[in-house]
Short mmCIF file of C-alpha atoms in Angstrom, two decimals:
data_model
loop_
_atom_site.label_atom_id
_atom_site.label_comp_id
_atom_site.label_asym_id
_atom_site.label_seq_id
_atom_site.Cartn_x
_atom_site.Cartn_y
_atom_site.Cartn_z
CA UNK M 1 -86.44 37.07 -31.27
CA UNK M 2 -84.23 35.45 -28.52
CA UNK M 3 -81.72 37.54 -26.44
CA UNK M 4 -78.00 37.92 -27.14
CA UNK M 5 -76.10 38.21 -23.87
CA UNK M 6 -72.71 38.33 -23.22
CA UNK M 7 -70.69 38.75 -20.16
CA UNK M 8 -67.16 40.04 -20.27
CA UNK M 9 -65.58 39.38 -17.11
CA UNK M 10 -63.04 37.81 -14.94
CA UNK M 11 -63.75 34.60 -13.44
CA UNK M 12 -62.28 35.06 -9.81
CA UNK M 13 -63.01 38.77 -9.13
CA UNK M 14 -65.69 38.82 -6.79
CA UNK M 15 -67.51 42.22 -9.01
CA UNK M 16 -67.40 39.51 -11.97
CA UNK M 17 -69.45 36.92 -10.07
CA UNK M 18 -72.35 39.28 -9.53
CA UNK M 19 -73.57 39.35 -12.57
CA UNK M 20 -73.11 35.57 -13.42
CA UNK M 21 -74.67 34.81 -9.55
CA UNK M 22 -78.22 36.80 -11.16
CA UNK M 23 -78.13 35.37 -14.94
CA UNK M 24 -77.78 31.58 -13.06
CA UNK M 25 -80.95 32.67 -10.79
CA UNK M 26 -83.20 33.61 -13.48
CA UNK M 27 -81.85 30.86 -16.04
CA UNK M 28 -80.78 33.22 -18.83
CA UNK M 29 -78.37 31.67 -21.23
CA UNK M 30 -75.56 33.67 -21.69
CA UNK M 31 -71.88 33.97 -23.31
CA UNK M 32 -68.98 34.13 -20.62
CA UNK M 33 -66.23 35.75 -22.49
CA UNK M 34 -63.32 35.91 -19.93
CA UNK M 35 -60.73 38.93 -19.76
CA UNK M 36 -57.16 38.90 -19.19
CA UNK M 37 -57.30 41.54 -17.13
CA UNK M 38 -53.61 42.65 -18.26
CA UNK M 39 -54.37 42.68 -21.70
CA UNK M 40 -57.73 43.96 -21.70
CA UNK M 41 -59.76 43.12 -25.54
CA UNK M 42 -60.56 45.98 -27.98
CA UNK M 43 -64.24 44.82 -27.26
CA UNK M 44 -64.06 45.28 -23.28
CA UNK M 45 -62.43 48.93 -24.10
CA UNK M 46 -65.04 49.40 -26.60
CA UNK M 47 -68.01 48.69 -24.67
CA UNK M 48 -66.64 50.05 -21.24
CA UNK M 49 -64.74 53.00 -22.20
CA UNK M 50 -64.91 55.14 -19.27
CA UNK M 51 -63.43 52.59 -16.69
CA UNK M 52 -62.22 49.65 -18.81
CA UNK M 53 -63.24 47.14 -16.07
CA UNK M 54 -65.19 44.70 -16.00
CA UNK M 55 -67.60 42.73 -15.83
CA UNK M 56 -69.39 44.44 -18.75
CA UNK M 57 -73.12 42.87 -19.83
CA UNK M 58 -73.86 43.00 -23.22
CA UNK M 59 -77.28 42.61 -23.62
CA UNK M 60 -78.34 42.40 -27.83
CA UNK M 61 -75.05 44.82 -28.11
CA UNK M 62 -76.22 47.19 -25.87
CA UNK M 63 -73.55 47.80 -22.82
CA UNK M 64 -74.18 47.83 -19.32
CA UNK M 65 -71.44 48.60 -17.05
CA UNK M 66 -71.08 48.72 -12.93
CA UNK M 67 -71.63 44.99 -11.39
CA UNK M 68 -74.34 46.68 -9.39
CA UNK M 69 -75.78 48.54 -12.01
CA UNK M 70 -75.92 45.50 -14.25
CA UNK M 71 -77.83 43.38 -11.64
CA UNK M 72 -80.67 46.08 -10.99
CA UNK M 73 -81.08 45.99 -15.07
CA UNK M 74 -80.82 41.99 -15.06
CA UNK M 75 -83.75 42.32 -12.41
CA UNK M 76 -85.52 44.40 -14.43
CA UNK M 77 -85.33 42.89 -17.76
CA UNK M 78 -86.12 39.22 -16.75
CA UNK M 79 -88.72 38.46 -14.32
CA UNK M 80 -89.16 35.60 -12.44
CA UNK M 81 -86.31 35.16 -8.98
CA UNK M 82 -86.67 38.57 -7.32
CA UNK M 83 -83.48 40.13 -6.65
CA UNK M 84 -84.77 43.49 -5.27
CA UNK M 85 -87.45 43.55 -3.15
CA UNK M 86 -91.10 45.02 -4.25
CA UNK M 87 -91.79 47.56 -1.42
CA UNK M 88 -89.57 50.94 -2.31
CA UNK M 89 -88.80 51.48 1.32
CA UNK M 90 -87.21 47.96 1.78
CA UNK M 91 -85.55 48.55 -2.01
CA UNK M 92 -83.66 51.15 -0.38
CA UNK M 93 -82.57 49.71 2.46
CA UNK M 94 -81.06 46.93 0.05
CA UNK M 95 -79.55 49.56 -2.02
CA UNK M 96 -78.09 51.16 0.86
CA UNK M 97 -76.32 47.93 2.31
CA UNK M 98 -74.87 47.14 -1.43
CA UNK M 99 -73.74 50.49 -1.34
CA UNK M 100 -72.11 49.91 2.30
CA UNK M 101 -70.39 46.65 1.28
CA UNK M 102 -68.39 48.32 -2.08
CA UNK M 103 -67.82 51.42 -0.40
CA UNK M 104 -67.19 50.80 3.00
CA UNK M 105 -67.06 46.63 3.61
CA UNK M 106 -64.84 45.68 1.15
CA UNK M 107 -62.06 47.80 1.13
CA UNK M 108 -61.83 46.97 5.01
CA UNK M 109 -61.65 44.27 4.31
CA UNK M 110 -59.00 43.97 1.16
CA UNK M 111 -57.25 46.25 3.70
CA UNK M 112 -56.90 43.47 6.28
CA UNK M 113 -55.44 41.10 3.69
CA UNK M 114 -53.26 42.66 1.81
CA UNK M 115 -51.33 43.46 5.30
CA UNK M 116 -51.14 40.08 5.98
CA UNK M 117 -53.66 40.03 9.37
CA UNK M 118 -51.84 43.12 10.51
CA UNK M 119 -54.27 44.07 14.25
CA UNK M 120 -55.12 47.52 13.30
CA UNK M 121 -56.23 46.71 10.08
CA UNK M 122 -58.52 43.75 11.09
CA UNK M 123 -59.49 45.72 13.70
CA UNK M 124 -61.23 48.18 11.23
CA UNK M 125 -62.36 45.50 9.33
CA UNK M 126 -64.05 43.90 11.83
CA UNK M 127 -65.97 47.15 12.80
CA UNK M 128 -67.59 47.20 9.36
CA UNK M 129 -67.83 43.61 9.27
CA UNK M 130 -69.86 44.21 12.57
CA UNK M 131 -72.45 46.00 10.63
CA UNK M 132 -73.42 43.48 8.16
CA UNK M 133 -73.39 41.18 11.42
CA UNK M 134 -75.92 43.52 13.35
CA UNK M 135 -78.13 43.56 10.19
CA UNK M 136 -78.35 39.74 10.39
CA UNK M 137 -78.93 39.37 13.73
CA UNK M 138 -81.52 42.43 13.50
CA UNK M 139 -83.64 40.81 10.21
CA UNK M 140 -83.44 37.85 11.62
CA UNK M 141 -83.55 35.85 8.52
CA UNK M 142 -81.42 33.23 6.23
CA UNK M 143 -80.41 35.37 3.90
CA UNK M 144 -80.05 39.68 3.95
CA UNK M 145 -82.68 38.97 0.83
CA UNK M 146 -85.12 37.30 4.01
CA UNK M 147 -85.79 33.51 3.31
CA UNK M 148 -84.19 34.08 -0.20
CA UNK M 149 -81.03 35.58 -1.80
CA UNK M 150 -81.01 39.13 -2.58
CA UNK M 151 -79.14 42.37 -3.87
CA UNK M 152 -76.88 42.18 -0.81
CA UNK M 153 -76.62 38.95 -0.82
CA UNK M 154 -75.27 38.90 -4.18
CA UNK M 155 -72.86 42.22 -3.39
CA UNK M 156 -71.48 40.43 -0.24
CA UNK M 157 -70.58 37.18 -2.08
CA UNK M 158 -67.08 38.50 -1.17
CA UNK M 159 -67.67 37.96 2.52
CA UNK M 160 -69.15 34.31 1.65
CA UNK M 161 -66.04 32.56 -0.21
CA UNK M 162 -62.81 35.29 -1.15
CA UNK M 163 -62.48 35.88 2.54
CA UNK M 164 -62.31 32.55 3.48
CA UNK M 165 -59.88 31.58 0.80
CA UNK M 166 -57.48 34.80 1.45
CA UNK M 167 -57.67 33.01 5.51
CA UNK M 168 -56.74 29.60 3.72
CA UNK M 169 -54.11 31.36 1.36
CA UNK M 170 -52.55 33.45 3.95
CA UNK M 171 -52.92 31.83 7.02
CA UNK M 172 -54.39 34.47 8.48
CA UNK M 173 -57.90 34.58 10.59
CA UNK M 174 -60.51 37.78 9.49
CA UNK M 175 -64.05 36.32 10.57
CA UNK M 176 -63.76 34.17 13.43
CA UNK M 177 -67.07 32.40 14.30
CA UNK M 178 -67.07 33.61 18.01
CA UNK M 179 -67.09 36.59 16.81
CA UNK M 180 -69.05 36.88 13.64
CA UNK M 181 -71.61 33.51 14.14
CA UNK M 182 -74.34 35.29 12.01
CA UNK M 183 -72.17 35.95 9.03
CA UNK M 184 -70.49 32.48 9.11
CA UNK M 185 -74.07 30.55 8.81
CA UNK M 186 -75.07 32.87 6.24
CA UNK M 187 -72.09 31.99 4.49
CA UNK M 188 -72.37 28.40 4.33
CA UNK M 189 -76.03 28.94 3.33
CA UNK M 190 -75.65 31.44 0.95
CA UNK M 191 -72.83 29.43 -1.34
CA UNK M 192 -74.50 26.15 -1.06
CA UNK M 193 -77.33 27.74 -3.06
CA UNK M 194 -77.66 25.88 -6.60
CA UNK M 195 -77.73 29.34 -8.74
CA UNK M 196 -75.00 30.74 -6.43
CA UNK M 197 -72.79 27.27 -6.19
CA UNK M 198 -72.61 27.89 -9.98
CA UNK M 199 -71.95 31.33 -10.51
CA UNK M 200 -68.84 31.57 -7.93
CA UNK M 201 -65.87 30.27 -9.12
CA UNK M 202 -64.24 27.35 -7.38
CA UNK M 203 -62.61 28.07 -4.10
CA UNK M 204 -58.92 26.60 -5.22
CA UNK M 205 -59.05 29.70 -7.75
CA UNK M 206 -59.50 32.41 -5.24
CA UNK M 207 -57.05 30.65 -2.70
CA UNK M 208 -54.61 30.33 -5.90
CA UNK M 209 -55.11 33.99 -6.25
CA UNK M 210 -54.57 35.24 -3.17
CA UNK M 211 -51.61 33.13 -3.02
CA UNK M 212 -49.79 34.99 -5.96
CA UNK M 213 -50.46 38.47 -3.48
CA UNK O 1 -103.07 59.87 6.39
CA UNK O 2 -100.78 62.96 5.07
CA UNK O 3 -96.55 61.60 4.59
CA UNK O 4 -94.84 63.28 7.01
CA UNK O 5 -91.46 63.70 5.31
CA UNK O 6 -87.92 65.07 6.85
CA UNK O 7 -84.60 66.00 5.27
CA UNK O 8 -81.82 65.84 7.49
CA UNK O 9 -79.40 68.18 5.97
CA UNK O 10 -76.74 70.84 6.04
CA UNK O 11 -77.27 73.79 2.79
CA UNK O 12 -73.72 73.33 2.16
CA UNK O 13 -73.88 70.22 0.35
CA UNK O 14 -73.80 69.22 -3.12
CA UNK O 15 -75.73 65.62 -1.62
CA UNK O 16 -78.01 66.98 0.61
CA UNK O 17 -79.18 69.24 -2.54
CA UNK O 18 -79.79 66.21 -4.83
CA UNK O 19 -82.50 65.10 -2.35
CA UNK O 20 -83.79 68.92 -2.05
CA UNK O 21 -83.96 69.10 -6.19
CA UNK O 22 -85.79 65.32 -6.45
CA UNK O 23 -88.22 66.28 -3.40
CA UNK O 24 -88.56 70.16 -5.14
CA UNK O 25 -89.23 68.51 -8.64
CA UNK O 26 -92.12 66.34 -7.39
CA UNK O 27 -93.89 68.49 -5.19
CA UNK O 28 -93.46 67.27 -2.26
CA UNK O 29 -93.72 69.14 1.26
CA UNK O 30 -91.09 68.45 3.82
CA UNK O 31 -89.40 69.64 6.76
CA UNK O 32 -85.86 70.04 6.32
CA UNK O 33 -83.77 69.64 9.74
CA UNK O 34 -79.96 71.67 9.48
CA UNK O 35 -77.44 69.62 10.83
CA UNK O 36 -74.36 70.95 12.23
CA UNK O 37 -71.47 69.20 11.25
CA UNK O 38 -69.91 70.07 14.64
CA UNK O 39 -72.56 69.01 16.88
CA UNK O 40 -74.58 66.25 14.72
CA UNK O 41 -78.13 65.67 16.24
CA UNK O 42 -79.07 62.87 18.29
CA UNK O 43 -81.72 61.86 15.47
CA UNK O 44 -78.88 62.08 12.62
CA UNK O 45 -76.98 59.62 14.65
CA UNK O 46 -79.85 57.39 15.56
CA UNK O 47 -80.89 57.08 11.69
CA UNK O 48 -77.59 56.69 10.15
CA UNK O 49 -75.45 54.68 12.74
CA UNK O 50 -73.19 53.43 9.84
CA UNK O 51 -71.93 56.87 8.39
CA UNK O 52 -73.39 59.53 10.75
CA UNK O 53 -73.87 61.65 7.83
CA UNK O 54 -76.34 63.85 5.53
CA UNK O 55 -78.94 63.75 4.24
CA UNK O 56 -81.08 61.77 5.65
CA UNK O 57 -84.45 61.73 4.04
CA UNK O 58 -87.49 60.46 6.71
CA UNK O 59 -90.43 59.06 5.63
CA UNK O 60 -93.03 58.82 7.85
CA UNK O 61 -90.27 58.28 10.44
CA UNK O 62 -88.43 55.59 8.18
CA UNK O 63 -85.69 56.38 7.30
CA UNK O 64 -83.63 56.18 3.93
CA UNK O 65 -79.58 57.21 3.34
CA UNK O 66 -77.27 58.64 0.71
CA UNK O 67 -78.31 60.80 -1.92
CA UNK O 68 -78.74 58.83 -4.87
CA UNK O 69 -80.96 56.03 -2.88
CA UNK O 70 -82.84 59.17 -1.40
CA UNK O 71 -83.43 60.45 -4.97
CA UNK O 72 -84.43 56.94 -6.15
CA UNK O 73 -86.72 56.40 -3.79
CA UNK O 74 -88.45 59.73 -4.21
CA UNK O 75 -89.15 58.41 -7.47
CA UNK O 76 -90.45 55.25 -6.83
CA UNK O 77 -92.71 57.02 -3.94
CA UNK O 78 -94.02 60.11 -5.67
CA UNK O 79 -95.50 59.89 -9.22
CA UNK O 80 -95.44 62.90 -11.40
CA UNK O 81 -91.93 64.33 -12.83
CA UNK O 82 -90.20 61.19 -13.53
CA UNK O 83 -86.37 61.31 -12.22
CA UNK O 84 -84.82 58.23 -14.19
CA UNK O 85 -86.15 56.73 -17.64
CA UNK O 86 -89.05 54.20 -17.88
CA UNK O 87 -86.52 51.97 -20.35
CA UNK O 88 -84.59 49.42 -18.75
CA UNK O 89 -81.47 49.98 -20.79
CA UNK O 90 -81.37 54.11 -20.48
CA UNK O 91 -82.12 53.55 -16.78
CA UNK O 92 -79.27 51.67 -16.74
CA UNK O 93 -76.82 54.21 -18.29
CA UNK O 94 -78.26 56.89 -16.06
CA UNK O 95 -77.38 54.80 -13.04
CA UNK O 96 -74.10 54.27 -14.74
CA UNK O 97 -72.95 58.12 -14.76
CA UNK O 98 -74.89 58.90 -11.62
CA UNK O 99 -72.48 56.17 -9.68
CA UNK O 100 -69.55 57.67 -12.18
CA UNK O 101 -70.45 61.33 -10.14
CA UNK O 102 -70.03 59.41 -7.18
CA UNK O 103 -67.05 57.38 -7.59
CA UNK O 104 -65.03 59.74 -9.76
CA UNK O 105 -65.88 63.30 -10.26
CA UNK O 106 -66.90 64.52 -6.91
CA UNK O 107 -64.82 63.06 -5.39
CA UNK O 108 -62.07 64.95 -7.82
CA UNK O 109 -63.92 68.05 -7.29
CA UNK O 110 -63.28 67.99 -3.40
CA UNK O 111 -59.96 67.38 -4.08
CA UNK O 112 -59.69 70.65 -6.36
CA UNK O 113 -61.51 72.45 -3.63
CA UNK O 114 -59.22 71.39 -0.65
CA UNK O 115 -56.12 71.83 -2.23
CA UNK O 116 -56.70 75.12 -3.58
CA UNK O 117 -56.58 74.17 -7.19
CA UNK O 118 -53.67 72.39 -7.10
CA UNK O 119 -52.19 71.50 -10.82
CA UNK O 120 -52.64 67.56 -10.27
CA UNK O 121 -55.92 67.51 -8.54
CA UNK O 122 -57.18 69.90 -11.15
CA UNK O 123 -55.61 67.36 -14.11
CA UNK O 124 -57.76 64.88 -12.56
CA UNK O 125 -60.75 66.40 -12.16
CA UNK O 126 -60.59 67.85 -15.80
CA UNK O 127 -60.37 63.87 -16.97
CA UNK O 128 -63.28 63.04 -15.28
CA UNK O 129 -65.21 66.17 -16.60
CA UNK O 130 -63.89 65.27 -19.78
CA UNK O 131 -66.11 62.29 -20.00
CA UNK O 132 -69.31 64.04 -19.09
CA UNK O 133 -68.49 67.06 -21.59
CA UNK O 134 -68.29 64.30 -24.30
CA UNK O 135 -71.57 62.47 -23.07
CA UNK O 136 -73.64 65.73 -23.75
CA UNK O 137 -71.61 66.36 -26.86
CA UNK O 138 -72.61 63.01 -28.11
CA UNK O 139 -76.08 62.81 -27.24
CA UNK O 140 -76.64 66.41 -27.87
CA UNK O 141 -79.42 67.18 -25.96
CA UNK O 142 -80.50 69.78 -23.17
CA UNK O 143 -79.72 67.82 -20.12
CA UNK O 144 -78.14 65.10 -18.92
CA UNK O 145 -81.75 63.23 -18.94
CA UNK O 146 -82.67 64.47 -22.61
CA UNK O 147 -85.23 67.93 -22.72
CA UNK O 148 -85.94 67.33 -19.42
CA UNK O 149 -83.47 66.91 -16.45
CA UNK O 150 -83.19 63.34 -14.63
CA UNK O 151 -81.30 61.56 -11.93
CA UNK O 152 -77.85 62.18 -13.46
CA UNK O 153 -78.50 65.81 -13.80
CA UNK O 154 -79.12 65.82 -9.89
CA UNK O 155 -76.24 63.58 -9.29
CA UNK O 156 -74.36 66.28 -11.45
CA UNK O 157 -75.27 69.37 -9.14
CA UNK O 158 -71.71 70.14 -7.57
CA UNK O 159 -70.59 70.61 -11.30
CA UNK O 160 -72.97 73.00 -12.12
CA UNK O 161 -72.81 75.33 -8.89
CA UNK O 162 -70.28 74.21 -6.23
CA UNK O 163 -67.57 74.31 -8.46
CA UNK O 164 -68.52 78.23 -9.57
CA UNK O 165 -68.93 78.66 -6.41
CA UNK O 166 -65.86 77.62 -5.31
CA UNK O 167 -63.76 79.36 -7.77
CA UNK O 168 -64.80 82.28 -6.60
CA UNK O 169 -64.62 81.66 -3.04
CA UNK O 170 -61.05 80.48 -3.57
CA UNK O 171 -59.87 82.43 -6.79
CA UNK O 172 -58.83 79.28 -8.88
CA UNK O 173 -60.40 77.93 -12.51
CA UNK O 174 -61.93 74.85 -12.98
CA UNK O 175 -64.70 74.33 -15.41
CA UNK O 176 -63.47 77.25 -18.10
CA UNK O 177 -65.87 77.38 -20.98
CA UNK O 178 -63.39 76.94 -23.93
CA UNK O 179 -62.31 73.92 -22.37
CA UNK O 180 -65.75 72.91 -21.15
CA UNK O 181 -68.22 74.25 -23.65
CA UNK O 182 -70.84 72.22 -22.94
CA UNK O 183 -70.65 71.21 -19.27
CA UNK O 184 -70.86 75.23 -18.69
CA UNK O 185 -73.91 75.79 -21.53
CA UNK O 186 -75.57 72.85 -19.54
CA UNK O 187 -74.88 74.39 -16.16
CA UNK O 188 -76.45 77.50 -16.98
CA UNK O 189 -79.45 75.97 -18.41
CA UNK O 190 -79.73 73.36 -15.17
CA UNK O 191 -79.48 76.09 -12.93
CA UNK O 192 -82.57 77.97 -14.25
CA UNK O 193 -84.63 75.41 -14.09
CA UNK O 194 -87.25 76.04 -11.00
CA UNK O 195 -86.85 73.26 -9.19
CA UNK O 196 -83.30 73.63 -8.99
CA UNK O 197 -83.59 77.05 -8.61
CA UNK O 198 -85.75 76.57 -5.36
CA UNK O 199 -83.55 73.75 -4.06
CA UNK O 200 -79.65 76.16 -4.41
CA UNK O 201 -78.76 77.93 -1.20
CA UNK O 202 -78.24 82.01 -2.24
CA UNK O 203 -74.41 81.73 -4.09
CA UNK O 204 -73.22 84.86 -1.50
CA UNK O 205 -74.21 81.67 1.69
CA UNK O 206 -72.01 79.29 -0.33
CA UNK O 207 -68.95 81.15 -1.24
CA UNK O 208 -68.94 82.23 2.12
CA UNK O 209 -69.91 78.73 3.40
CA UNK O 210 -66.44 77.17 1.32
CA UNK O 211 -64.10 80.18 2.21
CA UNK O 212 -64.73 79.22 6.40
CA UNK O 213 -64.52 75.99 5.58
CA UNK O 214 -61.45 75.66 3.36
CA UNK O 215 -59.31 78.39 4.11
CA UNK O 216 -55.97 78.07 4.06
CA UNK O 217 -54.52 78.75 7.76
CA UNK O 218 -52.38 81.53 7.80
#
């Protein structure tokens, strides 16, 4: 019996692209049903009731909400591409960083944009950006994931392309290379990966986006 | 080669007592380290750079942070009483509500607590509450994680004691059972359980612990 899935979701919020990022790596077929996030569809209220966000997986009509939840069941289900690693010890430290990038990196970040490039706010988002910077330098490797992409990989995919449109959009500098060398390769290598080239939408939609802020 | 396995923690929090309950409910034997939130240890700060905060759990000197990682991990490590569900879908849902603790109700809950029971944070709280009342209502079991507890139960330990704890220490009413009839039946089930009931620090410690810590200044 082949698999149903659907993905309700909004192609140009970086939460969205999670999901699609994993379902690309491990070449499941799937529906992209796309939301308008200001008139949200009886089905996305249906199947997410609590939060009424997306993106929602529907997986044979089952639900699966939380972009983060959805791509440790996505690793689960299908095998093949790894997107957590085996060993439980280094499965936490991936959790942990995923964790540190919703709760801590990303609204920094958001922060710094939404105030245009104001100092103190790029300030703060450059001491959280530091961490992710540190953790690069510190592994080592290509990717967070080692020599291939990963959990955080996948949760930072905001760091890789919306920050460089909202700099594009806004005219406004947040990761300077001088000072952030280790996230800027990892950048270009991280969206010029096939499964992740095609699961990120293209960069003249974020920088229209963040235009209209 | 015997684990040698830490808990850096403070008795005061709901967080630091998930990881007590998950490493009570396998078994396992641990040293747990107080922290003080004035004076954090040189170790604390050398483990957990990023947020400087409990509980960190130590693993043969590796060490893992916050709570619901900790309690993950446990389960992955230690075999025996399993903390989420084997099924790929249900593990999903009780990752789902475990993050919705998280994100939503404790958060409200310390809200509640700092403001005294002020009307909005309360009104908040109760809509968050609201959804977990429903989810045992619907699936109409025991727990949280079906006869037995499970990660979302853990996640869901400020409900069933900090908040009783706190409205006494601060003489305010959140979780009332008429409004809450099964979030409070569940609570006093939870509670019982041995685990948990090894894991909760004495209720006098914590009512005392909240009135120092959010009293009012006069």
């Amino acid at each position: 019996m082949s698999d149903i899935v659907k993905l309700y979701a909004f192609r140009g919020s970086p939460y969205s692209c999670r999901p699609e990022i994993a379902l690309k790596l491990k070449g499941v077929k799937y529906e992209f049903i796309q939301e308008d996030l200001k008139n949200k569809s009886a089905d996305l209220i249906k199947y997410n009731p609590v939060n009424k966000k997306v993106p929602v997986l529907v997986h044979n009509g089952n639900p699966i909400s939380e972009s983060v939840v959805i791509l440790e069941y996505i690793d689960e289900v299908w095998k093949g591409v790894p997107i957590l690693p085996q060993d439980a010890y280094e499965k936490a430290q991936a959790r942990f960083w995923a964790r540190f990038v919703d709760d801590k990196c990303i609204p920094a970040v958001f922060k710094a944009m939404v105030s245009r490039g104001e100092e103190q706010a790029v300030a703060e988002a450059h001491v959280q950006m530091q961490f992710l910077e540190n953790e690069l330098k510190a592994k080592g490797k290509k990717f967070f994931g080692g020599d291939n992409v990963g959990l955080v990989d996948i949760c930072a995919s905001y760091m890789a392309l919306w920050v460089g449109a909202a700099e594009e959009a806004l005219g406004i500098k947040l990761m300077p290379k001088d000072k952030f060398p280790k996230l800027i390769e990892w950048s270009d290598n991280y969206i010029n990966c096939p499964a992740v080239k095609d699961g990120l939408p293209p960069r003249e939609t974020v920088v229209g986006i963040y235009k209209t802020l | 080669m015997a684990d040698e396995v830490k808990l850096h923690g403070v008795t005061g929090s709901p967080f630091v007592c998930r990881a007590v309950i998950a490493l009570n409910l396998k078994g396992i034997n641990y040293e747990f380290v107080a922290e003080d939130f004035s004076n954090k240890s040189a170790d604390l700060l050398k483990y957990n750079p990023v947020y400087k905060k409990v509980p960190v759990l130590l693993h043969n000197g590796n060490p893992i942070l916050e709570s619901l990682v900790i309690v993950e991990y446990i389960d992955e490590v230690w075999k025996g009483v399993p903390i989420l569900p084997q099924d790929a879908y249900e593990k999903a849902q009780a990752r789902f509500w475990a993050k919705f603790m998280d994100d939503k109700c404790d958060p409200a809950i310390f809200k509640v607590i700092s403001s005294h029971g002020e009307e909005q944070a309360v009104a908040e709280a109760h809509e968050a509450l609201q959804f977990l009342e429903n989810e045992l209502k619907v699936k109409g079991n025991k727990y949280f994680g079906g006869d037995n507890i499970n990660l979302v139960d853990i996640a869901a330990i400020s409900i069933a004691y900090w908040i009783g704890a706190a409205e006494e220490a601060l003489g305010i009413e959140v979780l009332s059972k008429h409004k809450f009839p099964k979030l409070t039946e569940w609570s006093d089930n939870y509670v019982n359980c041995q685990a948990v009931k090894d894991s909760l620090p004495p209720i006098e410690n914590l009512v005392a612990f909240l009135k120092k810590r959010f009293s009012k200044a006069e």
